[in-house]
């Protein structure tokens, strides 16, 4: 690749990213993007003086800062006056029409995120500043550059401030909180807090991982000559910014009310959270004439949506057992009307959250409702306590089957395979492809068998008869016989598959193979000291195995007797080779399936892992190598192609 090719590649990558992140209209595949991206990375490593300011590689920062410096906005970022109903709208319109009667209005959603000011000079993004007090904010330019929907360069060459809201889409917010729960971290109360917290990370790579989205809503200092705000905003979108959904023009009270009611009706269909609608005078000359009060512009107002946060009282806390056995606390609250829906329950995620927020029975709390999902408690009103509050006791037994719970701090789990609350999911996992691969045991069939009382735990599957299956609605003879044949074919499986099928917490395919190879049928008798000597198994996993066996030993031995799995044959120790005792990760498309290559490496004594870490010795990659390759490069892991792997074995 020469300099011209490199510049063209950067332009092509930016075009791909614009269509993906701004237009929601991908024009290529991830594979094509990744291949070209890695070519650009390779060129820039050798030719650092040629790196373009708009190269996609410049979006991800590595340096962790000690803090943020302050920076002034070129022009003030104003707050908006709030109105809450049609009477408020009428009063605002009356005041506005006194200033100018010949006006129209530009209406757009008010996004619930964090305000951001971007400054471009000579077409280059030079500063990203938080709103702060409206005059001075925090300079967070490295973090801003990680946001894919913010162009690093624009065609407009004169100095301009572009204002907007940084948001996190609702589905991304849920992913972030799930990841934080798994890592024993405090969850974000709402997408607004998540967006604000993500913007202000001292480590830019964390900001980059959060999939933030910038939605412009206006401009500050500028030299644009448009007469209408709607035209000015269309110009901004054409510079490469993402256009927010559903901006509309209208005249007067009835037009504004119609747009507002439509927006409320459709608010849950938006990818991001909304908390209202912004109304602005569309004629820019009229905006200038109207000017500002001490606090707010006279030409704009925020028409807020009905409240989704209310105060209520916690009456009791009940326990729910999910299909995986996870025990989740749920708060029963005094019935509270939130936007036309009577709320009586609020999710609590786990007992660590109860401890962290210090939630007690009889506490007054603020609850947040978003869409059709169960509301959540976002704040405890401790100053309202009167001494009648009762602390919540962490349970030690399953509320359904009364067996002892596995307590891992964040996670409380019922390990009992026969627990009524988790039977269906336990059977689904038992029959899945990485386990016993029992064809025909889909979720609807398992639920039908469970609801009919034919299976109450996994061992009951092997007591099924043709006569019993034919008694169920929708079960024909061929379908029923195929299921019985599949159950019969599951017998004689590899022993590691048998262990994997049990669904022991933290134990997957790799750990199942390790336990199988080390202990064989005796794994149910293994001690903690013996288990933690196995490569890759720590104390937490060992405790999980011991607890599971203690609760389910009778079922395990019964299943083992039914299935007659093959006890593993001790493998001969692999001969010396470059991959023996090394941790290897595979990524990308290769000449053979990754499963086949994994088997080759395991026979060579390698440990094949699914994720890259500092302990990874080799990353072996093929075409369409993506995030694993990037992470390996960042951690200085040795990265080799499949061809290089084979050459190393033949040296």
GROMACS .gro file of C-alpha atoms in nm, residues 435-618:
model
  184
  435UNK     CA    1  -2.372  -3.123   2.550
  436UNK     CA    2  -2.563  -3.439   2.451
  437UNK     CA    3  -2.692  -3.299   2.119
  438UNK     CA    4  -3.037  -3.460   2.147
  439UNK     CA    5  -3.217  -3.373   1.825
  440UNK     CA    6  -3.584  -3.276   1.855
  441UNK     CA    7  -3.587  -3.149   2.214
  442UNK     CA    8  -3.689  -2.791   2.139
  443UNK     CA    9  -3.829  -2.558   2.402
  444UNK     CA   10  -4.194  -2.613   2.304
  445UNK     CA   11  -4.157  -2.990   2.328
  446UNK     CA   12  -3.980  -2.971   2.663
  447UNK     CA   13  -4.248  -2.737   2.799
  448UNK     CA   14  -4.522  -2.974   2.674
  449UNK     CA   15  -4.354  -3.268   2.846
  450UNK     CA   16  -4.311  -3.068   3.167
  451UNK     CA   17  -4.667  -2.931   3.169
  452UNK     CA   18  -4.804  -3.283   3.114
  453UNK     CA   19  -4.609  -3.401   3.420
  454UNK     CA   20  -4.399  -3.648   3.215
  455UNK     CA   21  -4.063  -3.493   3.310
  456UNK     CA   22  -3.978  -3.336   3.644
  457UNK     CA   23  -3.602  -3.365   3.601
  458UNK     CA   24  -3.361  -3.474   3.326
  459UNK     CA   25  -3.364  -3.841   3.424
  460UNK     CA   26  -3.739  -3.860   3.348
  461UNK     CA   27  -3.659  -3.811   2.978
  462UNK     CA   28  -3.538  -4.170   2.961
  463UNK     CA   29  -3.864  -4.305   3.104
  464UNK     CA   30  -4.066  -4.167   2.811
  465UNK     CA   31  -4.256  -4.421   2.601
  466UNK     CA   32  -4.421  -4.404   2.261
  467UNK     CA   33  -4.761  -4.446   2.423
  468UNK     CA   34  -4.710  -4.148   2.656
  469UNK     CA   35  -4.580  -3.923   2.377
  470UNK     CA   36  -4.873  -4.006   2.149
  471UNK     CA   37  -5.110  -3.890   2.420
  472UNK     CA   38  -4.982  -3.534   2.381
  473UNK     CA   39  -5.140  -3.291   2.136
  474UNK     CA   40  -4.937  -3.252   1.816
  475UNK     CA   41  -4.724  -3.565   1.871
  476UNK     CA   42  -4.749  -3.799   1.572
  477UNK     CA   43  -4.591  -4.145   1.566
  478UNK     CA   44  -4.294  -4.050   1.347
  479UNK     CA   45  -4.210  -3.741   1.552
  480UNK     CA   46  -4.244  -3.935   1.878
  481UNK     CA   47  -4.030  -4.225   1.758
  482UNK     CA   48  -3.761  -3.986   1.632
  483UNK     CA   49  -3.742  -3.828   1.977
  484UNK     CA   50  -3.711  -4.168   2.146
  485UNK     CA   51  -3.437  -4.265   1.899
  486UNK     CA   52  -3.250  -3.939   1.970
  487UNK     CA   53  -3.265  -4.008   2.343
  488UNK     CA   54  -3.130  -4.359   2.286
  489UNK     CA   55  -2.848  -4.224   2.066
  490UNK     CA   56  -2.738  -3.992   2.347
  491UNK     CA   57  -2.619  -4.297   2.540
  492UNK     CA   58  -2.253  -4.382   2.521
  493UNK     CA   59  -2.149  -4.017   2.486
  494UNK     CA   60  -1.803  -3.881   2.570
  495UNK     CA   61  -1.771  -3.829   2.943
  496UNK     CA   62  -1.679  -3.460   2.909
  497UNK     CA   63  -2.011  -3.406   2.727
  498UNK     CA   64  -2.189  -3.572   3.017
  499UNK     CA   65  -2.023  -3.336   3.267
  500UNK     CA   66  -2.093  -3.035   3.045
  501UNK     CA   67  -2.461  -3.132   3.012
  502UNK     CA   68  -2.516  -3.102   3.388
  503UNK     CA   69  -2.507  -2.723   3.369
  504UNK     CA   70  -2.268  -2.663   3.659
  505UNK     CA   71  -2.221  -2.290   3.719
  506UNK     CA   72  -1.893  -2.160   3.562
  507UNK     CA   73  -1.816  -2.500   3.404
  508UNK     CA   74  -1.821  -2.501   3.025
  509UNK     CA   75  -1.669  -2.717   2.755
  510UNK     CA   76  -1.303  -2.653   2.844
  511UNK     CA   77  -1.347  -2.713   3.217
  512UNK     CA   78  -1.564  -3.021   3.148
  513UNK     CA   79  -1.283  -3.172   2.942
  514UNK     CA   80  -1.034  -3.090   3.216
  515UNK     CA   81  -1.246  -3.257   3.487
  516UNK     CA   82  -1.313  -3.555   3.262
  517UNK     CA   83  -0.945  -3.603   3.176
  518UNK     CA   84  -0.829  -3.569   3.537
  519UNK     CA   85  -1.093  -3.767   3.725
  520UNK     CA   86  -1.312  -3.964   3.486
  521UNK     CA   87  -1.606  -4.122   3.667
  522UNK     CA   88  -1.449  -4.027   4.000
  523UNK     CA   89  -1.513  -3.655   3.947
  524UNK     CA   90  -1.810  -3.676   4.190
  525UNK     CA   91  -1.567  -3.784   4.465
  526UNK     CA   92  -1.299  -3.522   4.394
  527UNK     CA   93  -1.200  -3.288   4.678
  528UNK     CA   94  -1.148  -2.914   4.651
  529UNK     CA   95  -0.772  -2.961   4.688
  530UNK     CA   96  -0.769  -3.208   4.399
  531UNK     CA   97  -0.990  -2.995   4.174
  532UNK     CA   98  -0.789  -2.673   4.209
  533UNK     CA   99  -0.473  -2.854   4.100
  534UNK     CA  100  -0.631  -2.882   3.752
  535UNK     CA  101  -0.505  -2.630   3.498
  536UNK     CA  102  -0.749  -2.342   3.449
  537UNK     CA  103  -0.971  -2.423   3.749
  538UNK     CA  104  -0.966  -2.184   4.043
  539UNK     CA  105  -1.132  -2.180   4.383
  540UNK     CA  106  -1.461  -2.028   4.264
  541UNK     CA  107  -1.511  -2.297   3.999
  542UNK     CA  108  -1.405  -2.571   4.242
  543UNK     CA  109  -1.658  -2.450   4.500
  544UNK     CA  110  -1.929  -2.447   4.234
  545UNK     CA  111  -1.850  -2.807   4.133
  546UNK     CA  112  -1.849  -2.928   4.494
  547UNK     CA  113  -2.177  -2.753   4.576
  548UNK     CA  114  -2.344  -2.887   4.261
  549UNK     CA  115  -2.232  -3.244   4.330
  550UNK     CA  116  -2.341  -3.219   4.695
  551UNK     CA  117  -2.695  -3.115   4.593
  552UNK     CA  118  -2.730  -3.342   4.288
  553UNK     CA  119  -2.509  -3.645   4.351
  554UNK     CA  120  -2.797  -3.894   4.339
  555UNK     CA  121  -2.925  -3.754   4.007
  556UNK     CA  122  -2.571  -3.747   3.861
  557UNK     CA  123  -2.507  -4.112   3.946
  558UNK     CA  124  -2.851  -4.212   3.821
  559UNK     CA  125  -2.794  -4.030   3.490
  560UNK     CA  126  -2.449  -4.181   3.458
  561UNK     CA  127  -2.600  -4.527   3.503
  562UNK     CA  128  -2.865  -4.455   3.237
  563UNK     CA  129  -2.636  -4.294   2.979
  564UNK     CA  130  -2.331  -4.517   3.028
  565UNK     CA  131  -2.093  -4.246   2.905
  566UNK     CA  132  -1.746  -4.342   2.785
  567UNK     CA  133  -1.484  -4.294   3.053
  568UNK     CA  134  -1.193  -4.102   2.898
  569UNK     CA  135  -0.875  -4.280   2.805
  570UNK     CA  136  -0.568  -4.113   2.946
  571UNK     CA  137  -0.397  -3.927   2.663
  572UNK     CA  138  -0.029  -3.969   2.604
  573UNK     CA  139   0.159  -3.652   2.687
  574UNK     CA  140   0.212  -3.444   2.374
  575UNK     CA  141   0.562  -3.428   2.230
  576UNK     CA  142   0.747  -3.099   2.256
  577UNK     CA  143   0.615  -2.839   2.009
  578UNK     CA  144   0.571  -2.458   1.999
  579UNK     CA  145   0.213  -2.478   2.130
  580UNK     CA  146   0.251  -2.728   2.413
  581UNK     CA  147   0.124  -2.582   2.744
  582UNK     CA  148   0.045  -2.253   2.567
  583UNK     CA  149  -0.284  -2.062   2.576
  584UNK     CA  150  -0.415  -2.007   2.224
  585UNK     CA  151  -0.710  -1.809   2.086
  586UNK     CA  152  -0.857  -1.863   1.739
  587UNK     CA  153  -1.034  -1.596   1.534
  588UNK     CA  154  -1.144  -1.540   1.176
  589UNK     CA  155  -1.222  -1.779   0.891
  590UNK     CA  156  -0.966  -2.051   0.822
  591UNK     CA  157  -0.910  -2.333   0.572
  592UNK     CA  158  -1.071  -2.582   0.811
  593UNK     CA  159  -1.337  -2.535   1.077
  594UNK     CA  160  -1.219  -2.376   1.397
  595UNK     CA  161  -1.342  -2.687   1.579
  596UNK     CA  162  -1.102  -2.903   1.376
  597UNK     CA  163  -0.809  -2.667   1.432
  598UNK     CA  164  -0.896  -2.650   1.801
  599UNK     CA  165  -0.879  -3.030   1.823
  600UNK     CA  166  -0.538  -3.031   1.652
  601UNK     CA  167  -0.404  -2.776   1.900
  602UNK     CA  168  -0.548  -2.956   2.202
  603UNK     CA  169  -0.381  -3.278   2.086
  604UNK     CA  170  -0.057  -3.079   2.080
  605UNK     CA  171  -0.108  -2.993   2.446
  606UNK     CA  172  -0.235  -2.639   2.395
  607UNK     CA  173  -0.517  -2.481   2.590
  608UNK     CA  174  -0.760  -2.320   2.345
  609UNK     CA  175  -0.947  -2.028   2.500
  610UNK     CA  176  -1.241  -1.828   2.367
  611UNK     CA  177  -1.116  -1.485   2.478
  612UNK     CA  178  -0.795  -1.283   2.463
  613UNK     CA  179  -0.621  -1.179   2.785
  614UNK     CA  180  -0.272  -1.098   2.911
  615UNK     CA  181  -0.226  -1.474   2.966
  616UNK     CA  182  -0.280  -1.553   2.596
  617UNK     CA  183   0.039  -1.679   2.430
  618UNK     CA  184  -0.078  -1.693   2.066
   0.00000   0.00000   0.00000
